Coordinates of N, CA and C and ligand atoms in Angstrom, one line a residue:
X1436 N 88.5 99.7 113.4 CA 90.0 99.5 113.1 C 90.3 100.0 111.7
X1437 N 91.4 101.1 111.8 CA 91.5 101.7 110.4 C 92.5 100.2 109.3
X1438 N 91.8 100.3 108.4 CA 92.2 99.6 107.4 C 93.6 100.8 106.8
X1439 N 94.7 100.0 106.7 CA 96.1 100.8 106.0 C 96.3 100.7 104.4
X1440 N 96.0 101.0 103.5 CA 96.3 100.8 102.6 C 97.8 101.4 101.2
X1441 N 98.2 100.7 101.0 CA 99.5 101.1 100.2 C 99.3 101.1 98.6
X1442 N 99.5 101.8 98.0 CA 99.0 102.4 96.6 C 100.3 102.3 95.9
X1443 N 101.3 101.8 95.3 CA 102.3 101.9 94.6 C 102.0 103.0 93.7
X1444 N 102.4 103.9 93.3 CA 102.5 105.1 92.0 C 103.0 104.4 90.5
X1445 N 102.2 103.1 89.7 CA 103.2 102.9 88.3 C 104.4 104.0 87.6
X1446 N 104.0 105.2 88.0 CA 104.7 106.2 87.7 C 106.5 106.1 87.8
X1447 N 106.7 105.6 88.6 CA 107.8 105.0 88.5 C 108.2 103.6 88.3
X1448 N 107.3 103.0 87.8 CA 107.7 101.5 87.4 C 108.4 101.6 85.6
X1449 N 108.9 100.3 85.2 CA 109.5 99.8 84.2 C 108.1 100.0 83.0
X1450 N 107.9 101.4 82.4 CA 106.5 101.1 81.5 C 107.2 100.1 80.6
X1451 N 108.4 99.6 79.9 CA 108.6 98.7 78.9 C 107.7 96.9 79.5
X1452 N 108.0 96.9 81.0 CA 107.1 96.0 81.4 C 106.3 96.1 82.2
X1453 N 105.1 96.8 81.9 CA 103.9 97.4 83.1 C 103.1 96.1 84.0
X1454 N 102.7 95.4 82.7 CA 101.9 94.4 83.3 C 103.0 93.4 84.7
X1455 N 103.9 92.9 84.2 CA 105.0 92.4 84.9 C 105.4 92.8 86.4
X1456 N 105.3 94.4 86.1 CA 105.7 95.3 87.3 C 104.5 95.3 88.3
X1457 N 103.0 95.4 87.5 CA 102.0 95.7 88.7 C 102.0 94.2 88.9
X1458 N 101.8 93.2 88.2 CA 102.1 91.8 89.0 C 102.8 91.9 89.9
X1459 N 104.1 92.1 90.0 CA 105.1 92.1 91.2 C 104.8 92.8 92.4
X1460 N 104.3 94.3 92.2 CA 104.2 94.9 93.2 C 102.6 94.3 93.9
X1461 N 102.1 93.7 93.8 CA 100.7 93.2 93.9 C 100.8 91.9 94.8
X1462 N 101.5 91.2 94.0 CA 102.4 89.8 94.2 C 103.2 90.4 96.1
X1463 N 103.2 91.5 96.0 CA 104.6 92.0 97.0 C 103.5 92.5 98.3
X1464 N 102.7 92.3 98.1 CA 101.7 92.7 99.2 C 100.9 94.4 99.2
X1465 N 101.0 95.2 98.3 CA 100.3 96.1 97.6 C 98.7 96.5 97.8
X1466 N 98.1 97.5 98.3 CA 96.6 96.9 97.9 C 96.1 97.8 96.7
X1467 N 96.4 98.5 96.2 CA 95.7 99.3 94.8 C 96.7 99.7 94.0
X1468 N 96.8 100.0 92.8 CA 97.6 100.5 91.8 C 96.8 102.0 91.6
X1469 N 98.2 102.6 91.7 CA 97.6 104.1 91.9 C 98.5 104.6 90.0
X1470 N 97.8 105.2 89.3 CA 97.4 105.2 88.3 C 97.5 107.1 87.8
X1471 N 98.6 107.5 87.6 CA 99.1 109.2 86.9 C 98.4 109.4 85.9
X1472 N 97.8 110.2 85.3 CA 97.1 110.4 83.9 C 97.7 111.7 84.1
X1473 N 98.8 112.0 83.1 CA 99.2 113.3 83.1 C 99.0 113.9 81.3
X1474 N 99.0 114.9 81.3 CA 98.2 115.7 80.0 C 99.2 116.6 79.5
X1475 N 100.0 117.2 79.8 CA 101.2 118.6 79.2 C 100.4 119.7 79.0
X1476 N 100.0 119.7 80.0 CA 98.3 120.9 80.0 C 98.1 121.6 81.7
X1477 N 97.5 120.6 82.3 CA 97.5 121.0 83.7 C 98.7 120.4 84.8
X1478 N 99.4 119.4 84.2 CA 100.7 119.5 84.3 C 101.6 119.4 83.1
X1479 N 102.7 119.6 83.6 CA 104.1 119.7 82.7 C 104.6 118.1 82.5
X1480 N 103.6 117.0 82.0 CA 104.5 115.7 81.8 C 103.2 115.1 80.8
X1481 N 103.5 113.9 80.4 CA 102.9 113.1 79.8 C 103.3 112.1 79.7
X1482 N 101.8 111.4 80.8 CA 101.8 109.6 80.6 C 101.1 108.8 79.8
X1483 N 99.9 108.3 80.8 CA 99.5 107.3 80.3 C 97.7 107.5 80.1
X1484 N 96.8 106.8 79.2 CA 95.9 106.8 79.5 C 95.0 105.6 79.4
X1485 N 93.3 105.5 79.0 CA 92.7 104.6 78.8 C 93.0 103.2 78.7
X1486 N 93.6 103.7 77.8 CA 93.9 101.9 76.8 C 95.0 101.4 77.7
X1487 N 96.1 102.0 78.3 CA 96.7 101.2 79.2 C 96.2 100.5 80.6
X1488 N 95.0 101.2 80.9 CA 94.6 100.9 81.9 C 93.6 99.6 81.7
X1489 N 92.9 99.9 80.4 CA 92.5 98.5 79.8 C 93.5 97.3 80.0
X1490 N 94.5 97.8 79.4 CA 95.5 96.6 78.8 C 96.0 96.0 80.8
X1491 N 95.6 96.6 81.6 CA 96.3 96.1 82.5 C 95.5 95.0 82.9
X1492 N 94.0 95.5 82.8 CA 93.0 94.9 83.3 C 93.1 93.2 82.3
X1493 N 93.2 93.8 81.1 CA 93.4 93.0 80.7 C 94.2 91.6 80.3
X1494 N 95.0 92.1 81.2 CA 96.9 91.4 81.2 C 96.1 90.5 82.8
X1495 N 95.1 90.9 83.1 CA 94.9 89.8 84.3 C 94.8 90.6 86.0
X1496 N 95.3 92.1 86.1 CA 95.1 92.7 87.2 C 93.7 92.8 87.7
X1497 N 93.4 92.3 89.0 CA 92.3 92.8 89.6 C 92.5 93.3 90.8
X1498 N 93.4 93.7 91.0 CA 93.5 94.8 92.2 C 92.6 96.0 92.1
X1499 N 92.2 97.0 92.7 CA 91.7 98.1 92.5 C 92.6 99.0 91.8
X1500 N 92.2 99.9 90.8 CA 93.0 100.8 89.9 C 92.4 102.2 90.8
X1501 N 93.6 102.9 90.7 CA 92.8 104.1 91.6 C 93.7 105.6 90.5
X1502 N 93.0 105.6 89.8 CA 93.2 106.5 88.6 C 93.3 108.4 89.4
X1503 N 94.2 108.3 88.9 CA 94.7 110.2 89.7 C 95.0 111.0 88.2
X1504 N 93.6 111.6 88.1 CA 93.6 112.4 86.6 C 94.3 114.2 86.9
X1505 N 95.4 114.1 86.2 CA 96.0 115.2 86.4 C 96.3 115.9 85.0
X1506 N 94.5 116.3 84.3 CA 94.6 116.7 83.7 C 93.1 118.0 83.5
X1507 N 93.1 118.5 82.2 CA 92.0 119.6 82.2 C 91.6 120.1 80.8
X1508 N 90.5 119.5 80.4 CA 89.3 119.3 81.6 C 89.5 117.7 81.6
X1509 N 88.7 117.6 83.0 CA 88.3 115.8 83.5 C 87.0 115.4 82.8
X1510 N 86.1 115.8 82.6 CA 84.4 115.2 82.6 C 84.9 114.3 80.9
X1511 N 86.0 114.5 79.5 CA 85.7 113.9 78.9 C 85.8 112.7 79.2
X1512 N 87.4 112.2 80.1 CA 87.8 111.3 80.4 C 87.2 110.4 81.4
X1513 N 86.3 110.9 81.7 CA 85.8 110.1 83.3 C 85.1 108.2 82.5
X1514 N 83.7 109.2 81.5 CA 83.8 107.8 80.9 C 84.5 106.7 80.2
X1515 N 85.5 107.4 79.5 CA 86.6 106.5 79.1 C 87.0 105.7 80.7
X1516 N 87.8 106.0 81.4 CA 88.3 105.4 82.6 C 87.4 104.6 83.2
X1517 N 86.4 104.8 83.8 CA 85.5 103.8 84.1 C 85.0 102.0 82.9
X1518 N 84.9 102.8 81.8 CA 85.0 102.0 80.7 C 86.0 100.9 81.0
X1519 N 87.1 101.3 81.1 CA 88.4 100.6 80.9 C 89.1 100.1 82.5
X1520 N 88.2 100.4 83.1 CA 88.2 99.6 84.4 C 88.9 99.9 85.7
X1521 N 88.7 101.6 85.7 CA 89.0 101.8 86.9 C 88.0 101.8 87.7
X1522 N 88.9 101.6 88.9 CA 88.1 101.5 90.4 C 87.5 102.8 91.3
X1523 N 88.8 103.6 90.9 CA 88.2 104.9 91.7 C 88.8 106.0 90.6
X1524 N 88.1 107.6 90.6 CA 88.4 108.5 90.0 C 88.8 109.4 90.6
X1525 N 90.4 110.0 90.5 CA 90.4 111.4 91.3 C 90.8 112.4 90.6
X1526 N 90.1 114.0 90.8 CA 90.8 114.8 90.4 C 90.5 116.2 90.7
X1527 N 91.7 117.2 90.3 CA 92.1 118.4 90.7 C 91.0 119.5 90.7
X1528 N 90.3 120.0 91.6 CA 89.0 120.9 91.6 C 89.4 121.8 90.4
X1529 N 90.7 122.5 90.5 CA 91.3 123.5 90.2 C 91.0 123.4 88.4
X1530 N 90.8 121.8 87.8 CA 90.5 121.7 86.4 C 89.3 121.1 86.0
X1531 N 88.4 121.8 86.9 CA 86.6 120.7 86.5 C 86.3 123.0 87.0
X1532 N 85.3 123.2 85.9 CA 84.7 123.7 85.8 C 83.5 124.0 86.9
X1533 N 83.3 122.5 87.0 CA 81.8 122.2 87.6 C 82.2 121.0 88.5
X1534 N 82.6 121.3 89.6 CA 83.3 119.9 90.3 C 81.9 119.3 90.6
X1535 N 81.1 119.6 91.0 CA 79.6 118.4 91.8 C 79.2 117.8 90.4
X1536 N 79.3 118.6 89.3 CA 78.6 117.8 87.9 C 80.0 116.4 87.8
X1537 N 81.1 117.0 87.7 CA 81.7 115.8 87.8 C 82.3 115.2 88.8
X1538 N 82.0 115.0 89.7 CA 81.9 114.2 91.4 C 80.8 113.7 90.7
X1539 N 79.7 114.1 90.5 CA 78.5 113.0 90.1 C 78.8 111.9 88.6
X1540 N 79.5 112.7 87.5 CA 79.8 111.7 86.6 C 80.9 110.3 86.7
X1541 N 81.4 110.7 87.7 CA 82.2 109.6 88.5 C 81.3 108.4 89.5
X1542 N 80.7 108.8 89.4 CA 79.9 107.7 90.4 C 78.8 107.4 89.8
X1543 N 78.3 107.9 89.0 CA 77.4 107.7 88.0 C 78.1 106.1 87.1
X1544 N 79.2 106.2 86.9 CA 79.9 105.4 86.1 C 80.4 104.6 87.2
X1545 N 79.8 104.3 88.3 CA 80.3 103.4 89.1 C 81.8 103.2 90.0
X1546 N 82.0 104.3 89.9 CA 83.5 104.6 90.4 C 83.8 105.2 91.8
X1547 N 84.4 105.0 92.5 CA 84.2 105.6 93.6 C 85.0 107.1 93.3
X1548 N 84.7 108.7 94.2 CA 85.4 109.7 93.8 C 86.0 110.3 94.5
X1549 N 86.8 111.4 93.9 CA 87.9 111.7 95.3 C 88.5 113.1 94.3
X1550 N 88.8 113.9 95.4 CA 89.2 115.2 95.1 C 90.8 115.3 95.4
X1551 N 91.4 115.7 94.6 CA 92.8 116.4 95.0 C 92.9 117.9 95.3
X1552 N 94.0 117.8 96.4 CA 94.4 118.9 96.4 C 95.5 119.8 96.5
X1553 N 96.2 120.4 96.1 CA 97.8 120.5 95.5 C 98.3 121.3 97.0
X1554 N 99.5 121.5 96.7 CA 100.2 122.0 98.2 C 99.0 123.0 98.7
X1555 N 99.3 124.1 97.7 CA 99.1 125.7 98.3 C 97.1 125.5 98.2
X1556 N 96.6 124.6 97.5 CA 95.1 124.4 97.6 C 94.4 124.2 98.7
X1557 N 93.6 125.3 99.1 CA 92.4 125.3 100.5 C 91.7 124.0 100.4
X1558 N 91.4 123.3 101.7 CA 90.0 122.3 101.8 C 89.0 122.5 101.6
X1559 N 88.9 124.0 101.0 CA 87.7 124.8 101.7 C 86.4 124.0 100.9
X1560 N 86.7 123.5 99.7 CA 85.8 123.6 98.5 C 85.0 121.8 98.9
X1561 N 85.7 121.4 99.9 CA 85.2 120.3 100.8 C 83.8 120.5 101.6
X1562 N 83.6 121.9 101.5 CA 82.3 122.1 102.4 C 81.3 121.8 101.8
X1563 N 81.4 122.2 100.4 CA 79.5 121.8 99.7 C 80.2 120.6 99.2
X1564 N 80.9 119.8 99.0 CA 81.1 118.1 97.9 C 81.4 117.7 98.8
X1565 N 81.4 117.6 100.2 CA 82.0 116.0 101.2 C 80.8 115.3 100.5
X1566 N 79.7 115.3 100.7 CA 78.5 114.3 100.8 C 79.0 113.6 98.8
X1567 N 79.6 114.0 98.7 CA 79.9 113.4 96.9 C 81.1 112.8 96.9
X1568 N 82.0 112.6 98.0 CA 83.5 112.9 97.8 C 83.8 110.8 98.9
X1569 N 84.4 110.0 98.1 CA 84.9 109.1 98.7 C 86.4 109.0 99.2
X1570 N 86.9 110.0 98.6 CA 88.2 109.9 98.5 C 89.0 111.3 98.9
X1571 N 89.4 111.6 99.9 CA 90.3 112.9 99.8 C 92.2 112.9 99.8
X1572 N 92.9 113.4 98.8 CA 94.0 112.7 97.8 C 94.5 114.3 98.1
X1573 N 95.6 114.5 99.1 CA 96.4 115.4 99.5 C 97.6 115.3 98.8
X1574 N 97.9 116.3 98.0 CA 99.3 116.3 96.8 C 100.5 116.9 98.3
X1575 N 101.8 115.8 98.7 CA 102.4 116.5 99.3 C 103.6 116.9 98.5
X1576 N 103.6 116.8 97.1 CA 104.4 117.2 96.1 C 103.5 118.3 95.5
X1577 N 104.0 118.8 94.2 CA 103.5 119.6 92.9 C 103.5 118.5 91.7
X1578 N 102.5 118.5 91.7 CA 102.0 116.9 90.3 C 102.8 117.4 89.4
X1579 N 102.9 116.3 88.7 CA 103.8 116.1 87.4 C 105.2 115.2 87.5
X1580 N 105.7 114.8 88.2 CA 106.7 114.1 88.8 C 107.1 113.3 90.0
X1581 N 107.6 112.0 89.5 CA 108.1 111.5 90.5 C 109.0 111.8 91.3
X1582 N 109.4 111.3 92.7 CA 110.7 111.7 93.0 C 111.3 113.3 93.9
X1583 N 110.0 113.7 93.7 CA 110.5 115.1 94.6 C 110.2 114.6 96.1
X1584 N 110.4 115.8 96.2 CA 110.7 115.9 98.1 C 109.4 116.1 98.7
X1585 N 109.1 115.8 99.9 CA 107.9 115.8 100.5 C 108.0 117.2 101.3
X1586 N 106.6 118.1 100.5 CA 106.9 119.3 101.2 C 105.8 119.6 102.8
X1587 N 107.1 120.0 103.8 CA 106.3 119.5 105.3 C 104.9 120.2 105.8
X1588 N 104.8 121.6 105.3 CA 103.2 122.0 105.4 C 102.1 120.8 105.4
X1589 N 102.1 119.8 104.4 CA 101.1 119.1 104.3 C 100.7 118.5 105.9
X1590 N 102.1 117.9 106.4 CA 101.5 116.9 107.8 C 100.5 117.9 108.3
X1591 N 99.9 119.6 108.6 CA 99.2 120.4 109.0 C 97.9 119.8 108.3
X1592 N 97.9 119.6 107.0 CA 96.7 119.7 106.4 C 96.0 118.1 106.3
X1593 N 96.6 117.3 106.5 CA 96.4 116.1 106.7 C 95.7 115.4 108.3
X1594 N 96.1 116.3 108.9 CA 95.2 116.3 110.4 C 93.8 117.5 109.9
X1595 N 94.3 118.4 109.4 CA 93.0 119.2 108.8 C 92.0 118.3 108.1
X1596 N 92.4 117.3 107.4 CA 91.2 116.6 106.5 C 91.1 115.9 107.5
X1597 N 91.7 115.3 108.0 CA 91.0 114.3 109.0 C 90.3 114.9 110.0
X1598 N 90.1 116.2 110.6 CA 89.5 116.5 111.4 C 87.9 116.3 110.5
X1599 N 88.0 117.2 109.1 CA 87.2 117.5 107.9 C 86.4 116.1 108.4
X1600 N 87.0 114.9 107.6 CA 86.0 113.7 107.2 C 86.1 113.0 108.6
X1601 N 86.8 113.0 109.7 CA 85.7 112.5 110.8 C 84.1 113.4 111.3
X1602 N 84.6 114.7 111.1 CA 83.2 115.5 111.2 C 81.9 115.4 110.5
X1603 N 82.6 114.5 109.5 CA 81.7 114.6 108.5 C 80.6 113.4 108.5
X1604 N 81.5 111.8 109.8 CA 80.9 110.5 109.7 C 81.1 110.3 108.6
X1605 N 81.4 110.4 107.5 CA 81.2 109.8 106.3 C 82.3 108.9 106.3
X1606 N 82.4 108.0 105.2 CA 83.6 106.7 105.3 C 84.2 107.1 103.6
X1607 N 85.3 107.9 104.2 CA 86.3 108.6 103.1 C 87.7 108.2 103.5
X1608 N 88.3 107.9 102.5 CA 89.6 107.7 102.6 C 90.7 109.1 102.2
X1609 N 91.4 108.6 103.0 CA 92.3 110.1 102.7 C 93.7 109.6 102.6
X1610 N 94.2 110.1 101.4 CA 95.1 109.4 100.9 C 96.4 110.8 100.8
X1611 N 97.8 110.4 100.5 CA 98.5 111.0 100.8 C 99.6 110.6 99.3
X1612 N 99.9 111.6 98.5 CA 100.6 111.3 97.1 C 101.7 112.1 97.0
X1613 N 103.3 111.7 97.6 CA 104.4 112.8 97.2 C 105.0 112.4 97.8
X1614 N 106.6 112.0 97.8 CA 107.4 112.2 98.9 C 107.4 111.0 99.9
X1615 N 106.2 110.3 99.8 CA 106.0 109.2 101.0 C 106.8 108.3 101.0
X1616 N 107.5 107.6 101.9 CA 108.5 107.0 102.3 C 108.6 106.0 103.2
X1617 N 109.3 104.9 103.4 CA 109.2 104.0 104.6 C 110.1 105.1 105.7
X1618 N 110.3 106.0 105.5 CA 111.1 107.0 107.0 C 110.1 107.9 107.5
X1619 N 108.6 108.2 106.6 CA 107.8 109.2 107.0 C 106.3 108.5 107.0
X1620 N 105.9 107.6 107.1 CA 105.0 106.7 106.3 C 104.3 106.9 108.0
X1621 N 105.2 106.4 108.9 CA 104.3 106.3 110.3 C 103.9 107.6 110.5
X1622 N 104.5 108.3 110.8 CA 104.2 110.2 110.9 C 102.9 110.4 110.1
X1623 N 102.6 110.1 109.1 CA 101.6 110.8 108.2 C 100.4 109.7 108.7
X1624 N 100.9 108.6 109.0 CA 99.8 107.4 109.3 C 99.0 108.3 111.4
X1625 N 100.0 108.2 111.7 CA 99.7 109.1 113.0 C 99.0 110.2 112.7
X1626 N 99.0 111.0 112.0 CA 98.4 112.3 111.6 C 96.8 111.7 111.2
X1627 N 96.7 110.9 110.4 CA 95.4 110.6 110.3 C 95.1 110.1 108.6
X1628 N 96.6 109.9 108.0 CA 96.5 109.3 106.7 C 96.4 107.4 106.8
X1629 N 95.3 107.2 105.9 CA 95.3 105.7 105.8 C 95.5 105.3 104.8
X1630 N 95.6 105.8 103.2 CA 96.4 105.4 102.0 C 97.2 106.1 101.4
X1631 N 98.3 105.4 101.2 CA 99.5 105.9 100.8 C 100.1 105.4 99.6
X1632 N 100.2 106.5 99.0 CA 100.9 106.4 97.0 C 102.2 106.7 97.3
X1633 N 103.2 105.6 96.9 CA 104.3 105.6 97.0 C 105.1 105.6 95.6
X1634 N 105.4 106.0 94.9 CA 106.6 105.7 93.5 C 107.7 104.9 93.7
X1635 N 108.6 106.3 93.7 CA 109.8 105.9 93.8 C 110.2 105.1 94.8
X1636 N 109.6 105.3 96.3 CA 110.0 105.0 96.9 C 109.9 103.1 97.1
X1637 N 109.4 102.8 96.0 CA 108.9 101.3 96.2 C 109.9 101.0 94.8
X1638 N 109.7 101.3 93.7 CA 109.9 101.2 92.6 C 111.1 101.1 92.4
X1639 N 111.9 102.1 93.3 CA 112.7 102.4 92.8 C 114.1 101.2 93.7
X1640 N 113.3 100.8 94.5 CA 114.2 99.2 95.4 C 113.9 97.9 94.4
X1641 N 114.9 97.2 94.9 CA 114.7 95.5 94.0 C 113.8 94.9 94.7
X1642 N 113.6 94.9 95.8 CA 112.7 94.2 96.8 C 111.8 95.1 97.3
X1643 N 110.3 94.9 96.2 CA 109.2 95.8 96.7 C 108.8 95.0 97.6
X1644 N 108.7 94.1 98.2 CA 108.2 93.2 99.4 C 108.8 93.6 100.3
X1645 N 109.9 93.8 100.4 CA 110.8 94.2 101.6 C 110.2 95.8 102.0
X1646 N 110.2 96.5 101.0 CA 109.7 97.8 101.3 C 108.1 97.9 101.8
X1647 N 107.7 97.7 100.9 CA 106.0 97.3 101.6 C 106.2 96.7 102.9
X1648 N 106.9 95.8 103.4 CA 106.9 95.2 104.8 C 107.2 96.7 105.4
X1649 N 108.4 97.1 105.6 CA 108.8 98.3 106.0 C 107.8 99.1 106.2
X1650 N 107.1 99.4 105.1 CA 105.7 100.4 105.4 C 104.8 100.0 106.1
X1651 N 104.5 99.0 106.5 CA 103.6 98.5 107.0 C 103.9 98.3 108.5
X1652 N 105.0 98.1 108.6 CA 105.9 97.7 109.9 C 105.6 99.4 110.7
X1653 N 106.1 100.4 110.0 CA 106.0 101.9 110.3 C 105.3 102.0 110.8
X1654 N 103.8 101.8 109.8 CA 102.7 102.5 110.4 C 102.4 101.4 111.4
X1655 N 102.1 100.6 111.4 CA 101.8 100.0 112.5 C 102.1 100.0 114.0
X1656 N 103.9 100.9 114.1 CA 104.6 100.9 115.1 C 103.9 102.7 115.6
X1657 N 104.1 103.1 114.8 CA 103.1 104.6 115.0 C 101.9 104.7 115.2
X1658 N 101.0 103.9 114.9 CA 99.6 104.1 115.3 C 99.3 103.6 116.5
X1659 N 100.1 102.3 117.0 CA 99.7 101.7 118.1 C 99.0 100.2 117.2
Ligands
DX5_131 C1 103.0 113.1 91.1 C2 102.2 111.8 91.1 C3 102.7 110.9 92.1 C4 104.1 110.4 91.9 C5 104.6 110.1 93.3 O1 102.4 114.1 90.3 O2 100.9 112.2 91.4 O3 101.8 109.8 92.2 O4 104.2 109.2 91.2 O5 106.0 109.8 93.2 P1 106.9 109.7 94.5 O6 106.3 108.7 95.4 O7 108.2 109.2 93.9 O8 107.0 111.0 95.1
ZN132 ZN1 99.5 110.5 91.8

C-alpha cells in the first residue's frame, strides 16, 4: 500500500515566524517539511540555509526535513545540511559536476538522496545513479519561485519515472514540486506521484488542516 506523503514548501510560509509556522503545518497533519535552499546563482532568488534549518531543529521540529538544494555547486553544502539536521538531500544534476560523488556524499552523511529534475531535464541521467538515488523530485515549475503555474508536460514525465523506479524494484519516492494543488493533487497521485511539495497552495489558506484534509481526501478518491 503506497504511503501518501504531503511536504508543505516553508517557501511560502511567514519566515518572521518559521518555527510557529512549521509547528502549525505539522500540528495540521503534514508529513515532512520541504526545505528551498536557493543561491542567486543557479537560481534567480535567495533563501535560506544551514543555520535555519538548525534553528528549526532546534525550536523542537522532528518531522523529517527534506532539503531541496537549488544551488551550484552542492558537494560544499551537503555536509553542512546533514550537520544541521536534515533528513533527506536533493539536488539538481545540472549543478554537481560529479553527481555519483555527490549522491554518495549524501548518504555518506546519513541522508537519504534524491535527484531533481527541471521541466525541459531528461530522466535519462537516472540510468547509471537509480542504485544511489532514494528520492526522484520532478520540478513541475522552473525553481526559484513560489506560486507559478503547473506546467502540464510533467503529468507525461511523472508516469515516466514511475515506470523508471518500479523497473528498477528499488523503494524510491518520487515526489512532485510546482503548482501542486488540492484541484490536481489526485491526477498526479494517479499518475504514480506519492509526495507532494505544496507552498502556496497550503500556506497561502488560514486553515492548513482544512487543506491537507482536502489533499488527502483527493488522492485518496483518485487512487481507489
Ligand atoms: C520552487 C520551489 C518550490 C516552491 C513551490 O523553486 O522548489 O518548492 O516553493 O511553490 P508552489 O507550491 O507555490 O508552486
Ligand atoms: Zn522545492
Amino acid at each position: 500500500m503506497t504511503e501518501y506523503l504531503i511536504a508543505p514548501s516553508i517557501l511560502s510560509a511567514d519566515f518572521a515566524k518559521l518555527g510557529a509556522e512549521v509547528d502549525s503545518v505539522i500540528d495540521a497533519g503534514a508529513d515532512w517539511v520541504h526545505f528551498d535552499v536557493m543561491d542567486n546563482h543557479y537560481v534567480p532568488n535567495l533563501t535560506i540555509g544551514p543555520l535555519v534549518c538548525q534553528a528549526l531543529r532546534d525550536h523542537g521540529v522532528t518531522a523529517p526535513i527534506d532539503v531541496h538544494l537549488m544551488v551550484e555547486p552542492v558537494d560544499r553544502l551537503i555536509p553542512d545540511f546533514a550537520d544541521a539536521g536534515a533528513t533527506a538531500i536533493t539536488f539538481h544534476p545540472e549543478a554537481s559536476r560529479h553527481i555519483d560523488r555527490s549522491l554518495q556524499l549524501v548518504r555518506e552523511h546519513g541522508c537519504k538522496a534524491g535527484l531533481v529534475f527541471n521541466p525541459a531535464t531528461p530522466l535519462s541521467v537516472l540510468e547509471w545513479a537509480i542504485d544511489k538515488v532514494d528520492i526522484v523530485l520532478l520540478m513541475s515549475v522552473n525553481p526559484g519561485f513560489g506560486g507559478q503555474s503547473f506546467i502540464p508536460h510533467v503529468k507525461q514525465k511523472i508516469a515516466a519515472a514511475r515506470a523508471l523506479i518500479d523497473a528498477s524494484g528499488r523503494d524510491i519516492r518520487l515526489e512532485v514540486d510546482g503548482g501542486v494543488k488540492v484541484d490536481n493533487i489526485g491526477e498526479l497521485a494517479a499518475l504514480g506521484a506519492d509526495t507532494f511539495v505544496a507552498g502556496s497552495a497550503i500556506f497561502g489558506e488560514q486553515d492548513y488542516r482544512a487543506v491537507i484534509g482536502a489533499m488527502r481526501a483527493n488522492i485518496a478518491a483518485a487512487v481507489g
